[in-house]
């Protein structure tokens, strides 16, 4: 049976500033275009989410790849993960440096190792052994983030929760449903500004940042990682799908759990096992774009 493909991407759930809205819309739309080219040609959900995330990692609008936040040591440390719903295979990397496309390394962990999650130096060693080229930290750095680092460094009262209410950019991710009826999800992030070196958020943690299961659905989280981790937000959203198969309702219920149980902030995007698309967030804004079949295309903030 041939299914109608679907694709949704997000560019973070934060208080996206008015002046950054157009860049977010353009970035999300470019990512959907890249992922859709794969799906429209009959490609897999896994290839589609990889293609979409690579485009967003290259776009300095987002906190992923180039344009990422700096940590407290003025380093860029990146997290990414990917999961396939047909066999629950997953790959992830955390706290990796000097990589333009951590999502490609996460995929290599999934397809070319017996592990699910590699971190730091070990992940970088694995990347070298597979011929992945490293860049310089400064290739990932944009002036805007250097200025943010300098401004936040001098503040004693800074708490990461405030970035989800006041700061303008976030993580990226894509969820896809292909014409064979298979799901996949992928996410990539620079984490949060001023994070401690070695801090790992929700994004590379399967079940928290990313989840895909052809028997329920595929979901991604974005927002305040320390809260998302504690409620396994992506898996929680997919569990709600098992109850009623309403993608928007499942996303809303997952965000209610995040808010009520841990006073969390963030957003969820997901696709159910029939290709239905849903999203919800409790931050001021979330950037997203979606496509379902040839007719439905939507960009939102
Ligand atoms: N969830 C990410 C983290 O805490 C940040 C984000 O989604 O923008 O690392």
PDB file of C-alpha atoms and ligand atoms in Angstrom:
ATOM      1  CA  UNK A   1       0.000   0.000   0.000  1.00  0.00           C
ATOM      2  CA  UNK A   2       1.321   3.466  -0.930  1.00  0.00           C
ATOM      3  CA  UNK A   3       0.890   6.083   1.821  1.00  0.00           C
ATOM      4  CA  UNK A   4       0.704   9.853   1.495  1.00  0.00           C
ATOM      5  CA  UNK A   5       3.985  11.199   2.891  1.00  0.00           C
ATOM      6  CA  UNK A   6       4.135  13.848   5.605  1.00  0.00           C
ATOM      7  CA  UNK A   7       6.938  15.979   7.014  1.00  0.00           C
ATOM      8  CA  UNK A   8       7.151  18.495   9.847  1.00  0.00           C
ATOM      9  CA  UNK A   9      10.205  20.460  10.982  1.00  0.00           C
ATOM     10  CA  UNK A  10      10.715  22.864  13.872  1.00  0.00           C
ATOM     11  CA  UNK A  11      13.236  25.610  14.534  1.00  0.00           C
ATOM     12  CA  UNK A  12      12.895  25.818  18.305  1.00  0.00           C
ATOM     13  CA  UNK A  13      10.316  26.868  20.893  1.00  0.00           C
ATOM     14  CA  UNK A  14      11.321  30.190  22.406  1.00  0.00           C
ATOM     15  CA  UNK A  15      10.311  33.823  22.399  1.00  0.00           C
ATOM     16  CA  UNK A  16      11.391  34.309  18.799  1.00  0.00           C
ATOM     17  CA  UNK A  17      11.890  38.045  18.294  1.00  0.00           C
ATOM     18  CA  UNK A  18       9.814  39.816  15.633  1.00  0.00           C
ATOM     19  CA  UNK A  19      12.942  40.692  13.684  1.00  0.00           C
ATOM     20  CA  UNK A  20      13.970  37.006  13.575  1.00  0.00           C
ATOM     21  CA  UNK A  21      10.576  35.699  12.413  1.00  0.00           C
ATOM     22  CA  UNK A  22      11.292  35.891   8.670  1.00  0.00           C
ATOM     23  CA  UNK A  23      14.623  34.079   9.036  1.00  0.00           C
ATOM     24  CA  UNK A  24      12.939  31.308  11.023  1.00  0.00           C
ATOM     25  CA  UNK A  25      10.173  30.939   8.450  1.00  0.00           C
ATOM     26  CA  UNK A  26      12.643  30.843   5.588  1.00  0.00           C
ATOM     27  CA  UNK A  27      14.872  28.339   7.406  1.00  0.00           C
ATOM     28  CA  UNK A  28      11.961  26.008   8.219  1.00  0.00           C
ATOM     29  CA  UNK A  29      10.627  26.260   4.694  1.00  0.00           C
ATOM     30  CA  UNK A  30      14.057  25.418   3.187  1.00  0.00           C
ATOM     31  CA  UNK A  31      14.300  22.402   5.470  1.00  0.00           C
ATOM     32  CA  UNK A  32      10.857  21.150   4.449  1.00  0.00           C
ATOM     33  CA  UNK A  33      11.802  21.605   0.788  1.00  0.00           C
ATOM     34  CA  UNK A  34      14.959  19.500   1.285  1.00  0.00           C
ATOM     35  CA  UNK A  35      13.139  16.733   3.158  1.00  0.00           C
ATOM     36  CA  UNK A  36      10.212  16.780   0.752  1.00  0.00           C
ATOM     37  CA  UNK A  37      12.483  16.265  -2.265  1.00  0.00           C
ATOM     38  CA  UNK A  38      13.504  12.967  -0.680  1.00  0.00           C
ATOM     39  CA  UNK A  39       9.951  11.871   0.179  1.00  0.00           C
ATOM     40  CA  UNK A  40       8.510  12.929  -3.187  1.00  0.00           C
ATOM     41  CA  UNK A  41      11.118  10.806  -4.956  1.00  0.00           C
ATOM     42  CA  UNK A  42      10.002   7.797  -2.909  1.00  0.00           C
ATOM     43  CA  UNK A  43      12.896   8.064  -0.440  1.00  0.00           C
ATOM     44  CA  UNK A  44      12.801   6.937   3.169  1.00  0.00           C
ATOM     45  CA  UNK A  45      11.640   8.914   6.187  1.00  0.00           C
ATOM     46  CA  UNK A  46      15.153   8.452   7.592  1.00  0.00           C
ATOM     47  CA  UNK A  47      16.785  10.102   4.565  1.00  0.00           C
ATOM     48  CA  UNK A  48      14.180  12.882   4.596  1.00  0.00           C
ATOM     49  CA  UNK A  49      14.756  13.874   8.239  1.00  0.00           C
ATOM     50  CA  UNK A  50      18.528  13.732   7.741  1.00  0.00           C
ATOM     51  CA  UNK A  51      18.310  16.043   4.714  1.00  0.00           C
ATOM     52  CA  UNK A  52      16.023  18.504   6.506  1.00  0.00           C
ATOM     53  CA  UNK A  53      18.198  18.711   9.614  1.00  0.00           C
ATOM     54  CA  UNK A  54      21.425  19.162   7.606  1.00  0.00           C
ATOM     55  CA  UNK A  55      19.889  22.256   5.972  1.00  0.00           C
ATOM     56  CA  UNK A  56      19.010  23.701   9.378  1.00  0.00           C
ATOM     57  CA  UNK A  57      22.451  22.916  10.842  1.00  0.00           C
ATOM     58  CA  UNK A  58      23.941  25.017   8.045  1.00  0.00           C
ATOM     59  CA  UNK A  59      21.567  27.919   8.703  1.00  0.00           C
ATOM     60  CA  UNK A  60      22.974  30.290  11.369  1.00  0.00           C
ATOM     61  CA  UNK A  61      19.428  31.330  12.307  1.00  0.00           C
ATOM     62  CA  UNK A  62      19.165  28.264  14.533  1.00  0.00           C
ATOM     63  CA  UNK A  63      20.900  26.891  17.614  1.00  0.00           C
ATOM     64  CA  UNK A  64      22.320  23.868  15.778  1.00  0.00           C
ATOM     65  CA  UNK A  65      25.569  23.405  13.857  1.00  0.00           C
ATOM     66  CA  UNK A  66      26.642  26.889  12.732  1.00  0.00           C
ATOM     67  CA  UNK A  67      25.003  29.579  14.889  1.00  0.00           C
ATOM     68  CA  UNK A  68      24.896  27.482  18.087  1.00  0.00           C
ATOM     69  CA  UNK A  69      25.083  28.970  21.575  1.00  0.00           C
ATOM     70  CA  UNK A  70      28.423  28.984  23.360  1.00  0.00           C
ATOM     71  CA  UNK A  71      28.858  27.110  26.625  1.00  0.00           C
ATOM     72  CA  UNK A  72      30.389  28.607  29.788  1.00  0.00           C
ATOM     73  CA  UNK A  73      33.906  27.903  28.442  1.00  0.00           C
ATOM     74  CA  UNK A  74      33.143  29.728  25.175  1.00  0.00           C
ATOM     75  CA  UNK A  75      33.091  26.382  23.316  1.00  0.00           C
ATOM     76  CA  UNK A  76      30.402  25.053  20.994  1.00  0.00           C
ATOM     77  CA  UNK A  77      29.293  21.585  22.157  1.00  0.00           C
ATOM     78  CA  UNK A  78      26.660  19.859  20.058  1.00  0.00           C
ATOM     79  CA  UNK A  79      24.067  17.118  20.641  1.00  0.00           C
ATOM     80  CA  UNK A  80      22.048  15.204  18.022  1.00  0.00           C
ATOM     81  CA  UNK A  81      19.973  12.062  17.629  1.00  0.00           C
ATOM     82  CA  UNK A  82      18.031  10.119  15.037  1.00  0.00           C
ATOM     83  CA  UNK A  83      15.573   7.212  15.253  1.00  0.00           C
ATOM     84  CA  UNK A  84      13.795   4.925  12.786  1.00  0.00           C
ATOM     85  CA  UNK A  85      10.302   3.706  13.600  1.00  0.00           C
ATOM     86  CA  UNK A  86      10.349   0.430  11.656  1.00  0.00           C
ATOM     87  CA  UNK A  87      12.934  -1.321  13.847  1.00  0.00           C
ATOM     88  CA  UNK A  88      13.458   1.192  16.707  1.00  0.00           C
ATOM     89  CA  UNK A  89      17.084   1.658  15.663  1.00  0.00           C
ATOM     90  CA  UNK A  90      18.586   4.875  17.011  1.00  0.00           C
ATOM     91  CA  UNK A  91      21.875   6.766  17.079  1.00  0.00           C
ATOM     92  CA  UNK A  92      22.967   9.789  19.073  1.00  0.00           C
ATOM     93  CA  UNK A  93      25.981  11.930  19.930  1.00  0.00           C
ATOM     94  CA  UNK A  94      26.436  14.376  22.776  1.00  0.00           C
ATOM     95  CA  UNK A  95      28.920  17.120  23.653  1.00  0.00           C
ATOM     96  CA  UNK A  96      30.771  16.825  20.343  1.00  0.00           C
ATOM     97  CA  UNK A  97      32.866  19.701  19.043  1.00  0.00           C
ATOM     98  CA  UNK A  98      33.979  21.078  15.680  1.00  0.00           C
ATOM     99  CA  UNK A  99      31.393  19.242  13.590  1.00  0.00           C
ATOM    100  CA  UNK A 100      29.190  21.017  11.070  1.00  0.00           C
ATOM    101  CA  UNK A 101      26.669  18.192  10.899  1.00  0.00           C
ATOM    102  CA  UNK A 102      26.365  16.255  14.139  1.00  0.00           C
ATOM    103  CA  UNK A 103      23.186  14.621  12.770  1.00  0.00           C
ATOM    104  CA  UNK A 104      25.315  12.760  10.229  1.00  0.00           C
ATOM    105  CA  UNK A 105      27.489  11.421  13.029  1.00  0.00           C
ATOM    106  CA  UNK A 106      24.383  10.352  14.996  1.00  0.00           C
ATOM    107  CA  UNK A 107      23.223   8.469  11.928  1.00  0.00           C
ATOM    108  CA  UNK A 108      26.629   6.802  11.575  1.00  0.00           C
ATOM    109  CA  UNK A 109      26.409   5.689  15.207  1.00  0.00           C
ATOM    110  CA  UNK A 110      23.048   4.128  14.372  1.00  0.00           C
ATOM    111  CA  UNK A 111      24.093   2.472  11.133  1.00  0.00           C
ATOM    112  CA  UNK A 112      27.800   1.863  11.636  1.00  0.00           C
ATOM    113  CA  UNK A 113      28.270   0.920  15.285  1.00  0.00           C
ATOM    114  CA  UNK A 114      26.669  -1.390  17.807  1.00  0.00           C
ATOM    115  CA  UNK A 115      25.940   1.547  20.137  1.00  0.00           C
ATOM    116  CA  UNK A 116      23.150   4.073  20.505  1.00  0.00           C
ATOM    117  CA  UNK A 117      24.884   7.032  22.172  1.00  0.00           C
ATOM    118  CA  UNK A 118      28.501   8.210  21.950  1.00  0.00           C
ATOM    119  CA  UNK A 119      29.732  11.291  23.801  1.00  0.00           C
ATOM    120  CA  UNK A 120      32.603  13.768  23.733  1.00  0.00           C
ATOM    121  CA  UNK A 121      36.054  12.515  22.806  1.00  0.00           C
ATOM    122  CA  UNK A 122      34.851   8.982  22.049  1.00  0.00           C
ATOM    123  CA  UNK A 123      32.278  10.295  19.597  1.00  0.00           C
ATOM    124  CA  UNK A 124      34.901  12.527  17.966  1.00  0.00           C
ATOM    125  CA  UNK A 125      37.294   9.573  17.671  1.00  0.00           C
ATOM    126  CA  UNK A 126      34.547   7.553  16.005  1.00  0.00           C
ATOM    127  CA  UNK A 127      33.900  10.461  13.612  1.00  0.00           C
ATOM    128  CA  UNK A 128      37.605  10.564  12.620  1.00  0.00           C
ATOM    129  CA  UNK A 129      37.677   6.824  12.106  1.00  0.00           C
ATOM    130  CA  UNK A 130      34.759   7.160   9.669  1.00  0.00           C
ATOM    131  CA  UNK A 131      36.392   9.970   7.706  1.00  0.00           C
ATOM    132  CA  UNK A 132      34.157  12.796   8.929  1.00  0.00           C
ATOM    133  CA  UNK A 133      35.902  16.138   8.463  1.00  0.00           C
ATOM    134  CA  UNK A 134      36.229  18.455  11.441  1.00  0.00           C
ATOM    135  CA  UNK A 135      35.871  22.214  11.162  1.00  0.00           C
ATOM    136  CA  UNK A 136      37.202  24.924  13.477  1.00  0.00           C
ATOM    137  CA  UNK A 137      35.123  26.184  16.413  1.00  0.00           C
ATOM    138  CA  UNK A 138      35.105  29.541  14.717  1.00  0.00           C
ATOM    139  CA  UNK A 139      33.389  28.051  11.656  1.00  0.00           C
ATOM    140  CA  UNK A 140      30.400  27.306  13.917  1.00  0.00           C
ATOM    141  CA  UNK A 141      30.514  30.653  15.678  1.00  0.00           C
ATOM    142  CA  UNK A 142      28.531  33.712  14.685  1.00  0.00           C
ATOM    143  CA  UNK A 143      29.113  37.225  16.114  1.00  0.00           C
ATOM    144  CA  UNK A 144      25.638  37.326  17.627  1.00  0.00           C
ATOM    145  CA  UNK A 145      26.476  34.361  19.898  1.00  0.00           C
ATOM    146  CA  UNK A 146      29.845  35.771  20.921  1.00  0.00           C
ATOM    147  CA  UNK A 147      28.050  38.928  22.034  1.00  0.00           C
ATOM    148  CA  UNK A 148      25.440  36.901  23.913  1.00  0.00           C
ATOM    149  CA  UNK A 149      28.216  34.943  25.648  1.00  0.00           C
ATOM    150  CA  UNK A 150      29.906  38.155  26.746  1.00  0.00           C
ATOM    151  CA  UNK A 151      26.647  39.680  28.004  1.00  0.00           C
ATOM    152  CA  UNK A 152      25.558  36.571  29.959  1.00  0.00           C
ATOM    153  CA  UNK A 153      28.994  35.822  31.400  1.00  0.00           C
ATOM    154  CA  UNK A 154      28.912  38.956  33.530  1.00  0.00           C
ATOM    155  CA  UNK A 155      25.424  38.193  34.925  1.00  0.00           C
ATOM    156  CA  UNK A 156      25.272  36.471  38.307  1.00  0.00           C
ATOM    157  CA  UNK A 157      21.462  36.077  38.301  1.00  0.00           C
ATOM    158  CA  UNK A 158      21.223  34.228  34.964  1.00  0.00           C
ATOM    159  CA  UNK A 159      19.070  31.081  34.999  1.00  0.00           C
ATOM    160  CA  UNK A 160      18.614  28.927  31.919  1.00  0.00           C
ATOM    161  CA  UNK A 161      14.800  28.808  32.268  1.00  0.00           C
ATOM    162  CA  UNK A 162      14.630  32.457  31.269  1.00  0.00           C
ATOM    163  CA  UNK A 163      16.088  31.770  27.850  1.00  0.00           C
ATOM    164  CA  UNK A 164      12.914  29.965  26.866  1.00  0.00           C
ATOM    165  CA  UNK A 165      10.890  33.056  27.698  1.00  0.00           C
ATOM    166  CA  UNK A 166      13.255  35.767  26.537  1.00  0.00           C
ATOM    167  CA  UNK A 167      15.800  34.485  24.044  1.00  0.00           C
ATOM    168  CA  UNK A 168      15.294  34.281  20.339  1.00  0.00           C
ATOM    169  CA  UNK A 169      16.404  30.926  18.903  1.00  0.00           C
ATOM    170  CA  UNK A 170      16.460  27.165  19.345  1.00  0.00           C
ATOM    171  CA  UNK A 171      17.165  23.613  18.390  1.00  0.00           C
ATOM    172  CA  UNK A 172      16.077  22.080  15.085  1.00  0.00           C
ATOM    173  CA  UNK A 173      14.357  18.832  14.180  1.00  0.00           C
ATOM    174  CA  UNK A 174      12.335  16.947  11.595  1.00  0.00           C
ATOM    175  CA  UNK A 175       9.784  14.110  11.700  1.00  0.00           C
ATOM    176  CA  UNK A 176       8.767  12.274   8.524  1.00  0.00           C
ATOM    177  CA  UNK A 177       6.324   9.624   7.306  1.00  0.00           C
ATOM    178  CA  UNK A 178       7.247   8.029   3.973  1.00  0.00           C
ATOM    179  CA  UNK A 179       5.206   6.343   1.283  1.00  0.00           C
ATOM    180  CA  UNK A 180       5.914   2.910   2.731  1.00  0.00           C
ATOM    181  CA  UNK A 181       4.246   4.021   5.979  1.00  0.00           C
ATOM    182  CA  UNK A 182       7.482   4.255   7.963  1.00  0.00           C
ATOM    183  CA  UNK A 183       8.371   7.000  10.467  1.00  0.00           C
ATOM    184  CA  UNK A 184      11.658   8.652  11.471  1.00  0.00           C
ATOM    185  CA  UNK A 185      12.696  11.582  13.664  1.00  0.00           C
ATOM    186  CA  UNK A 186      15.946  13.571  13.953  1.00  0.00           C
ATOM    187  CA  UNK A 187      17.094  16.487  16.080  1.00  0.00           C
ATOM    188  CA  UNK A 188      20.231  18.607  16.441  1.00  0.00           C
ATOM    189  CA  UNK A 189      21.188  21.342  18.908  1.00  0.00           C
ATOM    190  CA  UNK A 190      23.858  23.508  20.432  1.00  0.00           C
ATOM    191  CA  UNK A 191      21.992  23.164  23.736  1.00  0.00           C
ATOM    192  CA  UNK A 192      21.477  26.159  25.994  1.00  0.00           C
ATOM    193  CA  UNK A 193      23.576  29.318  26.379  1.00  0.00           C
ATOM    194  CA  UNK A 194      26.177  29.272  29.177  1.00  0.00           C
ATOM    195  CA  UNK A 195      25.628  25.550  29.819  1.00  0.00           C
ATOM    196  CA  UNK A 196      28.334  23.824  31.847  1.00  0.00           C
ATOM    197  CA  UNK A 197      30.891  22.057  29.667  1.00  0.00           C
ATOM    198  CA  UNK A 198      29.740  18.448  29.360  1.00  0.00           C
ATOM    199  CA  UNK A 199      26.075  19.327  29.939  1.00  0.00           C
ATOM    200  CA  UNK A 200      23.791  17.093  27.884  1.00  0.00           C
ATOM    201  CA  UNK A 201      20.193  18.096  27.259  1.00  0.00           C
ATOM    202  CA  UNK A 202      17.175  16.156  26.076  1.00  0.00           C
ATOM    203  CA  UNK A 203      17.964  16.258  22.354  1.00  0.00           C
ATOM    204  CA  UNK A 204      20.330  13.252  22.140  1.00  0.00           C
ATOM    205  CA  UNK A 205      18.369  11.191  24.652  1.00  0.00           C
ATOM    206  CA  UNK A 206      16.036   8.687  23.026  1.00  0.00           C
ATOM    207  CA  UNK A 207      12.569   9.036  24.495  1.00  0.00           C
ATOM    208  CA  UNK A 208      13.211  12.562  25.773  1.00  0.00           C
ATOM    209  CA  UNK A 209      14.272  14.550  22.689  1.00  0.00           C
ATOM    210  CA  UNK A 210      13.519  12.010  19.976  1.00  0.00           C
ATOM    211  CA  UNK A 211      11.302   8.985  19.562  1.00  0.00           C
ATOM    212  CA  UNK A 212       9.967   7.012  16.571  1.00  0.00           C
ATOM    213  CA  UNK A 213       7.905   3.827  16.574  1.00  0.00           C
ATOM    214  CA  UNK A 214       5.808   2.711  13.601  1.00  0.00           C
ATOM    215  CA  UNK A 215       3.338   1.206  16.080  1.00  0.00           C
ATOM    216  CA  UNK A 216       2.467   4.588  17.654  1.00  0.00           C
ATOM    217  CA  UNK A 217       4.155   7.630  16.101  1.00  0.00           C
ATOM    218  CA  UNK A 218       7.292   9.740  15.952  1.00  0.00           C
ATOM    219  CA  UNK A 219       7.901  12.860  18.027  1.00  0.00           C
ATOM    220  CA  UNK A 220      10.524  15.482  18.794  1.00  0.00           C
ATOM    221  CA  UNK A 221      10.868  17.834  21.718  1.00  0.00           C
ATOM    222  CA  UNK A 222      12.382  21.271  21.941  1.00  0.00           C
ATOM    223  CA  UNK A 223      12.703  23.675  24.841  1.00  0.00           C
ATOM    224  CA  UNK A 224      14.190  23.568  28.302  1.00  0.00           C
ATOM    225  CA  UNK A 225      16.081  20.272  28.243  1.00  0.00           C
ATOM    226  CA  UNK A 226      16.312  19.779  31.998  1.00  0.00           C
ATOM    227  CA  UNK A 227      12.519  19.727  32.236  1.00  0.00           C
ATOM    228  CA  UNK A 228      11.971  17.661  29.056  1.00  0.00           C
ATOM    229  CA  UNK A 229      14.372  14.957  30.239  1.00  0.00           C
ATOM    230  CA  UNK A 230      12.387  14.381  33.421  1.00  0.00           C
ATOM    231  CA  UNK A 231       9.117  13.593  31.627  1.00  0.00           C
ATOM    232  CA  UNK A 232      10.579  11.831  28.557  1.00  0.00           C
ATOM    233  CA  UNK A 233       8.532  14.213  26.485  1.00  0.00           C
ATOM    234  CA  UNK A 234       8.839  12.629  23.011  1.00  0.00           C
ATOM    235  CA  UNK A 235       7.929   9.142  24.281  1.00  0.00           C
ATOM    236  CA  UNK A 236       5.137  10.587  26.427  1.00  0.00           C
ATOM    237  CA  UNK A 237       3.597  12.213  23.341  1.00  0.00           C
ATOM    238  CA  UNK A 238       3.786   8.904  21.413  1.00  0.00           C
ATOM    239  CA  UNK A 239       2.195   7.053  24.333  1.00  0.00           C
ATOM    240  CA  UNK A 240      -0.789   9.410  24.171  1.00  0.00           C
ATOM    241  CA  UNK A 241      -1.149   8.493  20.487  1.00  0.00           C
ATOM    242  CA  UNK A 242      -1.704   4.883  21.504  1.00  0.00           C
ATOM    243  CA  UNK A 243      -4.770   6.029  23.458  1.00  0.00           C
ATOM    244  CA  UNK A 244      -6.585   7.986  20.760  1.00  0.00           C
ATOM    245  CA  UNK A 245      -4.541   8.565  17.605  1.00  0.00           C
ATOM    246  CA  UNK A 246      -5.132  12.298  17.472  1.00  0.00           C
ATOM    247  CA  UNK A 247      -1.755  13.906  16.798  1.00  0.00           C
ATOM    248  CA  UNK A 248      -2.638  17.438  17.926  1.00  0.00           C
ATOM    249  CA  UNK A 249      -4.327  16.183  21.062  1.00  0.00           C
ATOM    250  CA  UNK A 250      -1.351  13.950  21.934  1.00  0.00           C
ATOM    251  CA  UNK A 251       1.029  16.896  21.505  1.00  0.00           C
ATOM    252  CA  UNK A 252      -1.134  19.079  23.773  1.00  0.00           C
ATOM    253  CA  UNK A 253      -1.415  16.378  26.422  1.00  0.00           C
ATOM    254  CA  UNK A 254       2.355  15.886  26.432  1.00  0.00           C
ATOM    255  CA  UNK A 255       2.921  19.624  26.900  1.00  0.00           C
ATOM    256  CA  UNK A 256       0.402  19.600  29.771  1.00  0.00           C
ATOM    257  CA  UNK A 257       2.460  16.878  31.463  1.00  0.00           C
ATOM    258  CA  UNK A 258       5.600  18.984  30.950  1.00  0.00           C
ATOM    259  CA  UNK A 259       3.953  22.052  32.456  1.00  0.00           C
ATOM    260  CA  UNK A 260       2.080  20.427  35.329  1.00  0.00           C
ATOM    261  CA  UNK A 261       4.665  17.925  36.509  1.00  0.00           C
ATOM    262  CA  UNK A 262       7.928  19.843  36.165  1.00  0.00           C
ATOM    263  CA  UNK A 263       6.930  23.444  35.352  1.00  0.00           C
ATOM    264  CA  UNK A 264       8.684  22.880  32.025  1.00  0.00           C
ATOM    265  CA  UNK A 265       8.817  24.990  28.897  1.00  0.00           C
ATOM    266  CA  UNK A 266       8.931  23.710  25.357  1.00  0.00           C
ATOM    267  CA  UNK A 267       7.252  22.296  22.307  1.00  0.00           C
ATOM    268  CA  UNK A 268       6.536  18.981  20.598  1.00  0.00           C
ATOM    269  CA  UNK A 269       6.044  18.054  16.944  1.00  0.00           C
ATOM    270  CA  UNK A 270       4.815  14.626  15.933  1.00  0.00           C
ATOM    271  CA  UNK A 271       3.358  12.396  13.241  1.00  0.00           C
ATOM    272  CA  UNK A 272       1.101   9.465  14.041  1.00  0.00           C
ATOM    273  CA  UNK A 273       1.303   6.057  12.391  1.00  0.00           C
ATOM    274  CA  UNK A 274      -1.219   7.044   9.714  1.00  0.00           C
ATOM    275  CA  UNK A 275       0.617  10.236   8.721  1.00  0.00           C
ATOM    276  CA  UNK A 276      -1.429  12.687  10.828  1.00  0.00           C
ATOM    277  CA  UNK A 277       0.624  15.689  11.964  1.00  0.00           C
ATOM    278  CA  UNK A 278       0.380  17.510  15.304  1.00  0.00           C
ATOM    279  CA  UNK A 279       2.202  20.080  17.403  1.00  0.00           C
ATOM    280  CA  UNK A 280       1.905  22.028  20.651  1.00  0.00           C
ATOM    281  CA  UNK A 281       4.063  24.410  22.716  1.00  0.00           C
ATOM    282  CA  UNK A 282       3.832  26.504  25.862  1.00  0.00           C
ATOM    283  CA  UNK A 283       6.597  28.965  25.001  1.00  0.00           C
ATOM    284  CA  UNK A 284       5.667  32.319  23.427  1.00  0.00           C
ATOM    285  CA  UNK A 285       6.497  30.968  19.971  1.00  0.00           C
ATOM    286  CA  UNK A 286       7.660  27.869  18.108  1.00  0.00           C
ATOM    287  CA  UNK A 287       8.911  27.988  14.520  1.00  0.00           C
ATOM    288  CA  UNK A 288       7.683  25.136  12.329  1.00  0.00           C
ATOM    289  CA  UNK A 289       6.749  24.159   8.790  1.00  0.00           C
ATOM    290  CA  UNK A 290       4.875  21.103   7.575  1.00  0.00           C
ATOM    291  CA  UNK A 291       3.807  19.389   4.439  1.00  0.00           C
ATOM    292  CA  UNK A 292       1.263  16.618   3.905  1.00  0.00           C
ATOM    293  CA  UNK A 293       0.871  15.214   0.420  1.00  0.00           C
ATOM    294  CA  UNK A 294       0.883  17.584  -2.529  1.00  0.00           C
ATOM    295  CA  UNK A 295      -1.753  19.956  -1.160  1.00  0.00           C
ATOM    296  CA  UNK A 296      -1.036  20.917   2.445  1.00  0.00           C
ATOM    297  CA  UNK A 297       1.891  23.217   3.213  1.00  0.00           C
ATOM    298  CA  UNK A 298       1.985  25.392   6.290  1.00  0.00           C
ATOM    299  CA  UNK A 299       4.572  27.601   8.015  1.00  0.00           C
ATOM    300  CA  UNK A 300       3.926  28.862  11.521  1.00  0.00           C
ATOM    301  CA  UNK A 301       5.530  30.791  14.333  1.00  0.00           C
TER     302      UNK A 301
HETATM  303  N1  LIG B   1      16.183  21.189  24.241  1.00  0.00           N
HETATM  304  C1  LIG B   1      17.448  21.811  23.940  1.00  0.00           C
HETATM  305  C2  LIG B   1      18.366  21.627  25.130  1.00  0.00           C
HETATM  306  O1  LIG B   1      17.944  21.836  26.250  1.00  0.00           O
HETATM  307  C3  LIG B   1      17.342  23.259  23.593  1.00  0.00           C
HETATM  308  C4  LIG B   1      16.242  23.614  22.615  1.00  0.00           C
HETATM  309  O2  LIG B   1      15.383  22.813  22.312  1.00  0.00           O
HETATM  310  O3  LIG B   1      16.230  24.730  22.088  1.00  0.00           O
HETATM  311  O4  LIG B   1      19.509  21.319  24.915  1.00  0.00           O
END
